[in-house]
Coordinates of C-alpha atoms in Angstrom, one line a residue:
M1025 CA 32.4 -25.5 8.5
K1026 CA 29.7 -28.0 9.4
Q1027 CA 28.6 -25.9 12.4
L1028 CA 27.7 -23.1 10.1
W1029 CA 24.4 -24.7 9.1
E1030 CA 23.6 -27.2 11.8
S1031 CA 20.8 -26.2 14.1
P1032 CA 21.0 -28.2 17.3
P1033 CA 17.9 -28.2 19.5
R1034 CA 18.3 -26.3 22.7
R1035 CA 17.3 -27.4 26.2
D1036 CA 14.6 -24.7 26.2
G1037 CA 12.9 -26.2 23.2
T1038 CA 14.0 -23.6 20.7
A1039 CA 16.6 -24.1 18.0
S1040 CA 19.7 -22.1 17.3
L1041 CA 20.0 -21.2 13.6
P1042 CA 23.1 -19.8 11.9
V1043 CA 23.2 -16.2 11.0
I1044 CA 23.4 -17.0 7.3
F1045 CA 19.8 -18.3 7.3
Y1046 CA 18.4 -15.1 8.7
A1047 CA 20.6 -13.1 6.3
V1048 CA 19.4 -14.9 3.2
C1049 CA 15.7 -14.7 4.3
G1050 CA 16.0 -11.1 5.5
V1051 CA 17.8 -9.7 2.6
G1052 CA 15.5 -11.6 0.2
I1053 CA 12.4 -10.1 1.8
V1054 CA 13.8 -6.6 1.7
G1055 CA 14.8 -7.0 -2.0
S1056 CA 11.4 -8.4 -3.0
C1057 CA 9.5 -5.6 -1.3
A1058 CA 11.8 -3.0 -2.8
A1059 CA 11.4 -4.6 -6.2
Y1060 CA 7.6 -4.6 -6.1
A1061 CA 7.5 -0.9 -4.9
A1062 CA 9.9 0.0 -7.8
L1063 CA 7.7 -1.9 -10.2
V1064 CA 4.6 0.2 -9.1
L1065 CA 6.5 3.4 -9.6
Y1066 CA 7.9 2.4 -13.0
S1067 CA 4.4 1.4 -14.1
A1068 CA 3.6 5.1 -14.6
S1069 CA 5.2 8.2 -16.0
W1070 CA 5.7 11.4 -14.1
P1071 CA 2.7 13.1 -15.8
E1072 CA 0.5 10.2 -14.8
A1073 CA 1.9 10.4 -11.2
A1074 CA 1.3 14.1 -11.1
A1075 CA -2.3 13.6 -12.3
L1076 CA -3.0 11.8 -9.0
R1077 CA -3.3 15.2 -7.3
T1078 CA -6.7 15.7 -9.1
F1079 CA -8.0 12.2 -9.4
Y1080 CA -10.2 12.5 -6.3
A1081 CA -11.2 15.0 -3.6
W1082 CA -8.2 14.8 -1.3
E1083 CA -5.1 16.6 -0.3
P1084 CA -1.9 14.6 -1.2
R1085 CA 1.6 15.6 -0.5
A1086 CA 3.3 18.3 -2.6
Y1087 CA 5.5 15.7 -4.2
T1088 CA 7.7 16.6 -7.1
A1089 CA 9.1 15.0 -10.2
A1090 CA 12.6 14.9 -8.6
E1091 CA 11.2 13.1 -5.6
F1092 CA 9.4 10.6 -7.8
A1093 CA 12.5 9.9 -9.9
A1094 CA 14.7 9.6 -6.9
L1095 CA 12.5 7.2 -5.0
R1096 CA 12.0 4.8 -7.9
G1097 CA 15.7 4.9 -8.6
A1098 CA 16.6 4.3 -5.0
L1099 CA 14.1 1.3 -4.7
A1100 CA 15.3 -0.2 -8.0
G1101 CA 18.9 0.1 -6.7
L1102 CA 18.0 -1.4 -3.3
A1103 CA 16.1 -4.3 -5.0
L1104 CA 19.1 -5.1 -7.3
A1105 CA 21.6 -5.0 -4.5
A1106 CA 19.5 -6.9 -1.9
L1107 CA 18.4 -9.6 -4.3
G1108 CA 21.9 -9.9 -5.7
L1109 CA 23.3 -10.3 -2.2
A1110 CA 20.6 -12.8 -1.3
T1111 CA 21.4 -14.8 -4.4
G1112 CA 25.1 -14.8 -3.6
L1113 CA 24.5 -15.9 0.0
G1114 CA 22.1 -18.6 -1.1
L1115 CA 24.6 -20.0 -3.6
A1116 CA 27.3 -20.3 -1.0
L1117 CA 27.8 -23.7 0.5
A1118 CA 26.3 -22.8 3.9
G1119 CA 23.5 -20.9 2.3
R1120 CA 22.6 -23.7 0.0
E1121 CA 22.4 -26.0 2.9
Q1122 CA 20.1 -23.7 4.8
L1123 CA 17.8 -23.3 1.8
R1124 CA 17.8 -27.1 1.3
R1125 CA 16.7 -27.6 4.9
L1126 CA 14.1 -24.8 4.6
G1127 CA 12.7 -26.6 1.5
Q1128 CA 12.6 -29.8 3.5
E1129 CA 10.7 -28.2 6.3
I1130 CA 8.2 -26.6 4.0
A1131 CA 7.7 -30.0 2.2
S1132 CA 7.4 -31.6 5.6
S1133 CA 4.7 -29.2 6.7
A1134 CA 2.8 -29.8 3.4
R1135 CA 3.1 -33.6 3.9
G1136 CA 1.9 -33.2 7.5
L1137 CA -1.2 -31.4 6.4
A1138 CA -1.9 -33.9 3.7
A1139 CA -1.3 -36.8 6.1
G1140 CA -3.8 -35.3 8.5
W1141 CA -6.5 -35.4 5.8
R1142 CA -5.5 -38.9 4.7
G1143 CA -5.6 -40.1 8.3
L1144 CA -9.3 -39.3 8.6
A1145 CA -11.9 -42.0 8.4
R1146 CA -14.0 -41.9 5.2
R1147 CA -17.0 -40.8 7.2
Q1148 CA -15.0 -37.9 8.6
R1149 CA -13.8 -36.8 5.2
C1150 CA -17.3 -36.9 3.9
W1151 CA -18.5 -34.7 6.7
A1152 CA -15.7 -32.2 6.2
G1153 CA -16.1 -32.1 2.4
G1154 CA -19.9 -31.8 2.8
L1155 CA -19.7 -29.0 5.2
L1156 CA -17.2 -27.1 3.0
L1157 CA -19.5 -27.6 0.0
A1158 CA -22.5 -26.3 1.9
L1159 CA -20.4 -23.3 3.2
T1160 CA -19.1 -22.5 -0.2
A1161 CA -22.7 -22.6 -1.7
L1162 CA -23.8 -20.2 1.1
R1163 CA -20.9 -17.9 0.4
L1164 CA -21.6 -18.0 -3.3
Y1165 CA -25.2 -17.1 -2.6
Y1166 CA -24.3 -14.1 -0.4
S1167 CA -21.7 -12.9 -2.9
T1168 CA -24.5 -12.4 -5.4
V1169 CA -27.1 -10.9 -3.1
I1170 CA -25.3 -8.7 -0.5
I1171 CA -25.6 -5.1 -1.5
P1172 CA -22.3 -3.5 -2.4
A1173 CA -21.0 -1.2 0.4
D1174 CA -17.4 -0.3 1.1
D1175 CA -16.3 -2.8 -1.6
G1176 CA -18.3 -0.7 -4.1
V1177 CA -16.2 2.3 -3.2
S1178 CA -13.0 0.3 -3.5
Y1179 CA -14.2 -0.9 -7.0
E1180 CA -15.1 2.5 -8.3
V1181 CA -12.3 4.6 -6.9
F1182 CA -9.3 2.3 -6.8
V1183 CA -9.7 -1.1 -8.6
R1184 CA -10.8 0.4 -11.9
A1185 CA -7.9 2.8 -11.9
R1186 CA -4.1 2.3 -12.6
L1187 CA -1.9 0.2 -10.4
L1188 CA -0.2 3.4 -9.2
V1189 CA -3.6 4.7 -7.9
V1190 CA -4.2 1.5 -6.0
S1191 CA -0.7 1.5 -4.5
A1192 CA -0.1 5.2 -3.9
A1193 CA -3.4 7.1 -3.4
Y1194 CA -5.0 7.0 0.1
P1195 CA -7.8 9.6 0.0
M1196 CA -9.7 7.4 2.5
P1197 CA -9.0 4.4 4.7
N1198 CA -11.1 2.3 2.3
N1199 CA -8.0 1.7 0.2
H1200 CA -6.9 -1.6 1.7
I1201 CA -3.9 -1.7 -0.7
G1202 CA -3.0 -5.4 -0.7
S1203 CA -6.6 -6.5 -1.0
N1204 CA -7.4 -3.9 -3.7
T1205 CA -4.3 -5.0 -5.6
L1206 CA -5.7 -8.6 -5.7
N1207 CA -8.9 -7.2 -6.9
W1208 CA -7.1 -5.1 -9.5
L1209 CA -5.5 -8.2 -10.9
F1210 CA -8.9 -9.9 -11.3
Y1211 CA -10.3 -6.7 -12.8
Q1212 CA -7.6 -7.0 -15.6
L1213 CA -9.2 -10.5 -16.4
H1214 CA -12.8 -9.3 -16.2
P1215 CA -14.0 -5.8 -15.4
G1216 CA -17.4 -6.9 -13.9
F1217 CA -18.0 -6.1 -10.2
W1218 CA -18.6 -9.7 -9.1
W1219 CA -15.6 -11.0 -10.9
S1220 CA -13.2 -8.4 -9.6
M1221 CA -14.6 -7.9 -6.1
R1222 CA -16.6 -10.8 -4.9
L1223 CA -14.9 -13.8 -6.6
P1224 CA -11.4 -13.0 -5.1
V1225 CA -12.7 -12.8 -1.6
M1226 CA -14.8 -16.0 -2.0
L1227 CA -11.6 -17.8 -3.2
T1228 CA -9.5 -16.5 -0.3
S1229 CA -12.1 -17.3 2.3
T1230 CA -12.3 -20.9 1.0
A1231 CA -8.5 -21.2 1.0
A1232 CA -8.3 -19.8 4.5
T1233 CA -11.1 -22.1 5.8
V1234 CA -9.2 -25.1 4.5
L1235 CA -5.9 -23.9 5.8
W1236 CA -7.3 -23.4 9.4
F1237 CA -9.0 -26.7 9.3
L1238 CA -6.0 -28.7 8.2
T1239 CA -3.6 -26.9 10.6
L1240 CA -6.0 -27.3 13.6
L1241 CA -6.5 -31.0 12.6
R1242 CA -2.7 -31.6 12.9
R1243 CA -2.6 -29.8 16.3
S1244 CA -5.9 -31.2 17.8
S1245 CA -8.5 -33.6 16.6
F1246 CA -11.1 -33.9 13.9
R1247 CA -13.9 -32.9 16.2
V1248 CA -12.1 -29.8 17.5
A1249 CA -11.0 -28.7 14.0
V1250 CA -14.4 -29.1 12.4
L1251 CA -16.3 -27.5 15.3
A1252 CA -14.0 -24.5 15.6
V1253 CA -13.9 -23.8 11.8
S1254 CA -17.6 -24.4 11.3
L1255 CA -18.6 -22.2 14.2
F1256 CA -16.5 -19.3 13.1
S1257 CA -17.6 -19.7 9.4
V1258 CA -21.3 -19.2 10.2
L1259 CA -20.8 -16.1 12.3
Q1260 CA -22.7 -13.1 10.7
L1261 CA -19.4 -11.1 10.4
S1262 CA -17.7 -14.1 8.9
L1263 CA -20.4 -14.6 6.3
F1264 CA -20.5 -10.9 5.4
H1265 CA -16.7 -10.6 5.0
A1266 CA -16.6 -13.8 2.9
A1267 CA -19.0 -12.0 0.4
S1268 CA -18.0 -8.3 0.7
G1269 CA -14.5 -8.7 2.1
R1270 CA -11.8 -6.1 1.3
G1271 CA -9.1 -8.3 2.8
Y1272 CA -10.4 -9.5 6.1
W1273 CA -10.5 -13.2 5.1
L1274 CA -7.1 -12.8 3.4
L1275 CA -5.8 -11.7 6.8
L1276 CA -7.4 -14.8 8.3
G1277 CA -5.4 -17.0 6.0
L1278 CA -2.2 -15.1 6.7
G1279 CA -3.1 -15.2 10.4
A1280 CA -3.2 -19.0 10.2
V1281 CA 0.4 -19.1 9.0
G1282 CA 1.4 -16.6 11.7
F1283 CA -0.5 -18.3 14.5
F1284 CA 0.9 -21.8 13.8
A1285 CA 4.4 -20.4 13.2
V1286 CA 4.4 -19.0 16.6
L1287 CA 3.1 -22.3 18.0
E1288 CA 5.9 -24.1 16.1
L1289 CA 8.6 -21.7 17.4
T1290 CA 7.5 -21.9 21.1
A1291 CA 6.3 -25.6 21.5
Q1292 CA 8.7 -27.9 23.1
A1293 CA 10.0 -30.3 20.4
A1294 CA 8.6 -33.8 21.2
G1295 CA 10.2 -36.6 19.1
R1296 CA 10.9 -34.5 16.0
A1297 CA 13.1 -31.6 14.9
P1298 CA 11.1 -28.4 15.0
R1299 CA 10.5 -26.7 11.7
V1300 CA 11.9 -23.4 12.9
R1301 CA 13.1 -22.3 9.4
A1302 CA 9.8 -22.6 7.8
A1303 CA 8.2 -21.0 10.9
W1304 CA 10.4 -17.9 10.9
L1305 CA 10.0 -17.4 7.2
G1306 CA 6.2 -18.0 7.4
L1307 CA 5.8 -15.5 10.2
G1308 CA 7.9 -12.9 8.4
L1309 CA 6.2 -13.2 5.0
S1310 CA 2.7 -13.4 6.4
G1311 CA 3.4 -10.3 8.6
V1312 CA 4.6 -8.2 5.7
L1313 CA 1.8 -9.2 3.4
G1314 CA -0.8 -8.8 6.2
L1315 CA 0.3 -5.2 7.0
Y1316 CA 0.1 -4.4 3.3
T1317 CA -3.3 -6.0 3.0
V1318 CA -4.8 -4.0 5.9
P1319 CA -2.6 -2.1 8.3
T1320 CA -4.7 -3.3 11.2
H1321 CA -2.9 -6.6 10.9
G1322 CA -0.6 -4.9 13.4
Y1323 CA -2.9 -6.0 16.2
F1324 CA -2.4 -9.6 15.2
L1325 CA 1.4 -9.2 15.0
F1326 CA 1.4 -7.4 18.4
S1327 CA 0.0 -10.5 19.9
A1328 CA 2.3 -12.9 17.9
Y1329 CA 5.5 -11.1 18.8
G1330 CA 4.4 -10.4 22.3
W1331 CA 4.0 -14.2 22.9
L1332 CA 7.4 -14.9 21.4
G1333 CA 9.0 -12.3 23.7
L1334 CA 7.1 -13.6 26.7
V1335 CA 8.2 -17.2 26.1
A1336 CA 11.8 -16.1 25.4
L1337 CA 12.0 -14.2 28.7
R1338 CA 10.3 -17.0 30.7
R1339 CA 12.7 -19.6 29.3
R1340 CA 15.7 -17.3 29.1
A1341 CA 16.0 -18.2 25.5
W1342 CA 17.9 -15.2 24.3
P1343 CA 18.5 -16.4 20.7
L1344 CA 14.6 -16.7 20.4
L1345 CA 14.2 -13.1 21.8
V1346 CA 16.9 -11.6 19.5
A1347 CA 15.4 -13.4 16.4
A1348 CA 11.9 -12.2 17.3
V1349 CA 13.0 -8.6 17.7
A1350 CA 15.0 -8.8 14.4
L1351 CA 12.1 -10.4 12.5
G1352 CA 9.7 -7.8 14.0
G1353 CA 11.9 -5.0 12.7
L1354 CA 12.3 -6.8 9.3
T1355 CA 8.5 -7.1 9.0
L1356 CA 8.0 -3.3 9.6
L1357 CA 10.8 -2.6 7.1
G1358 CA 9.4 -4.8 4.4
A1359 CA 5.9 -3.3 4.9
G1360 CA 7.4 0.2 4.8
L1361 CA 9.1 -0.5 1.5
L1362 CA 5.8 -1.7 0.0
Y1363 CA 4.1 1.5 1.2
A1364 CA 6.9 3.7 -0.2
P1365 CA 4.7 4.8 -3.2
L1366 CA 1.9 5.7 -0.9
L1367 CA 4.2 7.6 1.5
L1368 CA 5.6 9.6 -1.4
V1369 CA 2.2 10.6 -2.9
S1370 CA -0.2 10.5 0.1
G1371 CA 2.1 11.1 2.9
P1372 CA 2.2 9.4 6.3
G1373 CA -0.4 11.6 7.8
L1374 CA -3.3 10.1 5.8
L1375 CA -2.1 6.5 6.6
F1376 CA -1.4 6.9 10.3
H1377 CA -3.7 9.7 11.4
N1378 CA -7.1 8.9 9.7
N1379 CA -10.3 9.0 11.7
Y1380 CA -10.2 5.2 12.5
V1381 CA -6.8 5.3 14.3
L1382 CA -6.9 8.8 15.9
P1383 CA -6.6 8.5 19.7
L1384 CA -9.5 9.8 21.6
A1385 CA -9.3 12.3 24.5
T1386 CA -8.5 10.4 27.7
G1387 CA -11.8 11.2 29.4
A1388 CA -13.9 10.4 26.4
F1389 CA -12.1 7.1 25.7
W1390 CA -12.6 5.8 29.2
R1391 CA -16.2 6.8 29.3
Q1392 CA -17.1 5.0 26.1
L1393 CA -14.8 2.0 26.8
P1394 CA -17.4 -0.2 28.6
V1395 CA -20.0 0.2 25.8
Y1396 CA -17.3 -0.3 23.1
L1397 CA -16.1 -3.5 24.7
W1398 CA -19.7 -4.8 25.1
L1399 CA -20.7 -4.1 21.5
N1400 CA -17.4 -5.1 20.0
E1401 CA -17.3 -8.5 21.7
G1402 CA -21.0 -8.9 20.9
W1403 CA -20.4 -8.5 17.2
L1404 CA -17.5 -11.0 17.4
S1405 CA -19.7 -13.6 19.1
G1406 CA -22.8 -13.4 16.9
H1407 CA -24.9 -10.5 18.1
R1408 CA -23.9 -7.1 19.5
W1409 CA -26.4 -7.2 22.3
L1410 CA -24.8 -10.4 23.7
G1411 CA -21.9 -8.3 24.7
V1412 CA -19.0 -9.8 26.5
L1413 CA -21.2 -12.6 28.1
P1414 CA -20.2 -15.3 25.6
L1415 CA -16.5 -14.5 25.9
L1416 CA -16.7 -14.5 29.7
A1417 CA -18.4 -17.9 29.6
V1418 CA -15.8 -19.3 27.3
L1419 CA -12.9 -18.0 29.4
L1420 CA -14.5 -19.3 32.6
G1421 CA -15.0 -22.7 31.1
T1422 CA -11.5 -22.7 29.7
G1423 CA -10.2 -21.9 33.2
A1424 CA -12.1 -24.8 34.7
W1425 CA -10.7 -27.1 31.9
W1426 CA -7.2 -25.8 32.6
R1427 CA -7.3 -26.5 36.3
R1428 CA -8.5 -30.0 35.7
A1429 CA -5.7 -30.5 33.1
Q1430 CA -3.0 -29.2 35.6
A1431 CA -4.4 -31.5 38.2
G1432 CA -4.0 -34.5 36.0
L1433 CA -7.8 -35.1 35.9
L1434 CA -8.0 -35.2 32.0
P1435 CA -6.9 -37.9 29.6
R1436 CA -3.3 -37.4 28.5
D1437 CA -4.1 -36.8 24.8
Q1438 CA -6.7 -34.2 25.7
A1439 CA -4.4 -32.4 28.2
Q1440 CA -1.6 -32.3 25.7
L1441 CA -3.9 -31.0 23.0
G1442 CA -5.1 -28.1 25.2
Q1443 CA -1.6 -27.2 26.6
L1444 CA -0.6 -26.3 23.0
L1445 CA -3.7 -24.4 21.9
V1446 CA -5.3 -22.9 25.1
P1447 CA -2.6 -20.5 26.3
L1448 CA -1.9 -19.1 22.8
S1449 CA -5.6 -18.8 21.9
V1450 CA -6.4 -16.9 25.2
W1451 CA -3.4 -14.7 24.5
F1452 CA -4.6 -13.8 21.0
I1453 CA -8.1 -13.1 22.3
T1454 CA -7.1 -10.7 25.1
T1455 CA -3.9 -8.9 24.2
P1456 CA -5.2 -6.7 21.4
Y1457 CA -7.0 -4.7 24.0
V1458 CA -3.7 -3.8 25.6
L1459 CA -2.6 -2.0 22.4
L1460 CA -6.0 -0.4 22.1
L1461 CA -5.8 0.9 25.6
V1462 CA -2.3 2.3 25.0
Q1463 CA -3.5 3.9 21.7
R1464 CA -6.8 5.1 23.2
V1465 CA -8.4 4.0 19.9
A1466 CA -12.0 2.5 19.5
A1467 CA -11.2 0.4 16.5
P1468 CA -14.1 -1.0 14.5
E1469 CA -15.1 -4.6 15.2
R1470 CA -13.7 -5.8 11.8
T1471 CA -10.3 -4.7 13.0
L1472 CA -10.4 -7.5 15.5
F1473 CA -12.3 -9.9 13.3
Y1474 CA -9.5 -12.6 13.5
K1475 CA -9.9 -12.7 17.3
A1476 CA -13.2 -14.6 17.0
L1477 CA -11.4 -17.7 15.5
P1478 CA -9.2 -18.5 18.6
A1479 CA -12.4 -18.0 20.7
C1480 CA -14.1 -20.6 18.5
V1481 CA -11.1 -22.9 19.1
L1482 CA -11.7 -22.7 22.8
V1483 CA -15.4 -23.4 22.4
A1484 CA -14.6 -26.5 20.3
L1485 CA -12.1 -27.6 23.0
L1486 CA -14.7 -27.3 25.7
A1487 CA -17.4 -29.0 23.6
D1488 CA -15.0 -31.9 23.0
W1489 CA -14.3 -32.1 26.7
V1490 CA -18.0 -32.2 27.6
L1491 CA -18.7 -34.8 25.0
R1492 CA -15.9 -37.0 26.3
V1493 CA -17.3 -36.7 29.8
A1494 CA -20.8 -37.5 28.6
Q1495 CA -19.5 -40.5 26.6
S1496 CA -17.9 -41.9 29.8
R1497 CA -21.2 -41.6 31.5
G1498 CA -23.2 -43.1 28.7
R1499 CA -25.0 -39.8 27.7
A1500 CA -23.1 -38.9 24.6
R1501 CA -26.0 -39.5 22.2
A1502 CA -28.3 -37.1 24.0
L1503 CA -25.6 -34.4 24.4
R1504 CA -24.6 -34.8 20.8
A1505 CA -28.1 -34.2 19.7
L1506 CA -28.4 -31.2 21.9
L1507 CA -25.2 -29.6 20.6
V1508 CA -26.2 -30.3 17.0
G1509 CA -29.6 -28.7 17.6
G1510 CA -28.0 -25.7 19.3
G1511 CA -25.6 -25.4 16.4
L1512 CA -28.5 -25.4 13.9
V1513 CA -30.3 -22.8 15.9
F1514 CA -27.3 -20.6 16.2
T1515 CA -26.6 -20.9 12.4
A1516 CA -30.2 -20.0 11.6
S1517 CA -29.9 -16.9 13.8
Q1518 CA -26.8 -15.8 12.1
L1519 CA -28.3 -16.3 8.6
Y1520 CA -31.4 -14.3 9.8
L1521 CA -29.2 -11.4 11.0
V1522 CA -27.4 -11.3 7.7
E1523 CA -30.6 -11.4 5.7
R1524 CA -32.2 -8.7 7.8
H1525 CA -29.2 -6.4 7.5
N1526 CA -29.1 -6.9 3.8
A1527 CA -32.8 -6.2 3.4
E1528 CA -32.4 -2.9 5.2
Q1529 CA -29.5 -2.0 2.9
K1530 CA -31.5 -2.9 -0.2
Q1531 CA -34.0 -0.1 0.4
F1532 CA -31.2 2.4 0.7
W1533 CA -29.4 1.0 -2.3
Q1534 CA -32.5 1.3 -4.5
M1535 CA -32.7 5.0 -3.5
L1536 CA -29.1 5.5 -4.6
R1537 CA -29.7 3.8 -7.8
Q1538 CA -32.7 5.9 -8.9
P1539 CA -30.7 8.9 -10.2
M1540 CA -28.8 6.8 -12.8
A1541 CA -31.9 4.8 -13.6
W1542 CA -33.6 8.1 -14.4
L1543 CA -30.7 9.3 -16.5
A1544 CA -30.8 6.1 -18.5
T1545 CA -34.3 7.0 -19.7
Q1546 CA -33.2 10.4 -20.9
P1547 CA -31.4 11.6 -24.1
V1548 CA -27.7 10.9 -23.8
G1549 CA -25.5 13.9 -22.9
P1550 CA -22.5 14.9 -20.8
V1551 CA -23.0 14.9 -17.0
L1552 CA -21.3 17.3 -14.6
A1553 CA -21.3 16.1 -11.0
P1554 CA -18.7 18.2 -8.9
E1555 CA -19.6 16.8 -5.5
P1556 CA -17.8 13.5 -4.7
L1557 CA -20.8 11.5 -3.4
P1558 CA -23.3 12.1 -6.3
Q1559 CA -20.4 11.6 -8.7
F1560 CA -19.5 8.3 -7.1
I1561 CA -23.1 7.1 -7.1
L1562 CA -23.6 7.9 -10.8
C1563 CA -20.2 6.4 -11.8
F1564 CA -20.6 3.2 -9.9
F1565 CA -24.0 2.4 -11.5
A1566 CA -22.7 3.6 -14.9
H1567 CA -19.9 1.0 -14.6
T1568 CA -21.9 -1.8 -13.2
E1569 CA -25.6 -1.8 -14.2
F1570 CA -25.9 0.7 -17.0
R1571 CA -22.9 0.0 -19.2
S1572 CA -24.7 0.0 -22.5
Q1573 CA -24.4 3.8 -22.9
P1574 CA -21.1 5.8 -23.4
W1575 CA -21.5 7.8 -20.2
V1576 CA -19.5 11.0 -19.8
I1577 CA -19.6 12.0 -16.1
D1578 CA -17.0 14.7 -15.1
S1579 CA -16.3 16.1 -11.7
R1580 CA -14.8 19.2 -13.1
P1581 CA -15.9 21.2 -16.3
R1582 CA -13.7 20.5 -19.3
P1583 CA -13.1 23.2 -21.8
G1584 CA -15.4 23.0 -24.9
V1585 CA -17.8 20.5 -23.3
R1586 CA -21.5 21.6 -23.1
Y1587 CA -23.0 19.7 -20.2
R1588 CA -26.6 18.6 -20.6
Y1589 CA -27.1 17.5 -17.0
V1590 CA -25.8 19.0 -13.7
V1591 CA -26.0 16.8 -10.6
S1592 CA -25.9 18.2 -7.0
P1593 CA -26.7 16.9 -3.5
P1594 CA -30.4 17.2 -2.7
G1595 CA -31.4 20.8 -2.1
V1596 CA -28.1 22.3 -3.3
R1597 CA -28.6 24.8 -6.2
Q1598 CA -25.1 26.3 -6.5
V1599 CA -22.9 23.8 -8.3
P1600 CA -19.2 24.8 -8.0
G1601 CA -17.7 25.4 -11.5
G1602 CA -20.8 24.4 -13.3
P1603 CA -23.3 26.4 -15.3
P1604 CA -26.1 28.2 -13.4
V1605 CA -29.1 26.0 -12.7
R1606 CA -32.6 27.5 -12.4
G1607 CA -36.0 26.2 -11.4
V1608 CA -36.7 22.9 -9.9
P1609 CA -34.6 19.9 -10.7
A1610 CA -35.8 17.5 -13.3
F1611 CA -35.1 14.7 -10.9
H1612 CA -35.2 14.8 -7.1
G1613 CA -34.1 12.0 -4.9
A1614 CA -30.7 10.8 -3.6
A1615 CA -29.3 13.5 -5.9
D1616 CA -30.8 16.5 -7.7
I1617 CA -30.4 16.5 -11.5
F1618 CA -30.9 19.7 -13.5
V1619 CA -31.3 19.7 -17.3
V1620 CA -29.3 22.6 -18.8
Q1621 CA -31.2 24.2 -21.7

């Protein structure tokens, strides 16, 4: 019986875990995902679910009341069965032992992160805390001044609606469901735009920053950790997404769990028992939540499971390969269960065949690939016109570092440090393009936003190497001053780019604001805005800046309502379903507004 829960280390560096551990965790994840999806469907009645067909300008599935009832019943039954089975397995003697060891590993990981912080000198803790405070102040500033963009659409269309709308309606790829669900929870506490959209992303970006720093600190050194996280945090994309996020910094935090779980699962155990239970569970949970936050987390998971498979094949560690394949399938199953309400209402076509993930024609894809790579890597390195040059420089420098490490020309601690982080970082930087080539998809740069962090880790490792060499030659002070000066110049350039972009958006935003500002000066009356864009513009400002009046803004005429104002796109006189409009509009700008006499 003892062998059921023991996990002896293998000669290949992995650990062999009993089936009961995977069963408890797998069934628990399936049951939890099914329970949440059932909760979403039970949060609304069938008439409310049927009303989703007309809540926005889109074409959902022709779902029926029978399908709605059957799906929520099936999800509830699956949740009860799976969670009941997980509870039974967990209460068994072998299951209790596995859960006890899992708890020990999680506690050990938390103690390790805390020990890394406590092990820093006071001066180092002051530096780290001061940098975090400065970064938080900068993010707070940008969260209040950056003009709403896609997060404004998320707020108006999804976050202000019911949980069923957030979880099941996908009229546009802007519905990052996991992220919008978090915003929806904050909206229940306070309906203001900043409180429900900007505060959550600021909190998640801070938590993810701390998590990456502490995990890098345990795997490297203070200098490498603080350089890598600081450099990444001041990139213009990083600053923008920390203010106007929609889930990308949340993916960074989940990515930290996945990245270091892969490192734990594949690193050779040196003087301690590997925390494989916590690593498997962390990789599985972070994968499911990441796919639900933004589906493009699949690029990260492709790299993570690809590395596990590669290591398993190279070491002939078949248990590791089988476990990786099983966990990958479980991740897809768990995410699929969470997406069940969306698949019922919106259908798989809207999720998997939107414009952002449609494959391009073969010829067109290969023709635009060089420009795409150049601009995409430029965005990830600080400025799009820099292109792939910074990445190539980092990879070439890393190659030189690696050759010296393999030749035994580096100090032992530095060589061991890099042997853990360098191969995995290079892998995560490069492999997403393999999937993009197979898909023939030109994904937006934010899709690969996470990729910039492993690149910053390599930059920090190289900077640490150069500083050590300079220190051995008595030139450390001059080089340190040069690096600090270069870092300040780079930070200033990123702040300038963010400010310039925001200034350009302000002019456009003021133009969009003018129709509602004009209506606020007129006598109150019902407004008809059948076209989606003018309606969205009016509703957003009505719900954020001009909340003092009881606005009635309809997209379709309601019986018995006499509309005083009719809104149309500029130059459009025929308003579908509305009263006839004559003469010139009373207001002309981002939208035309007619006063119905």
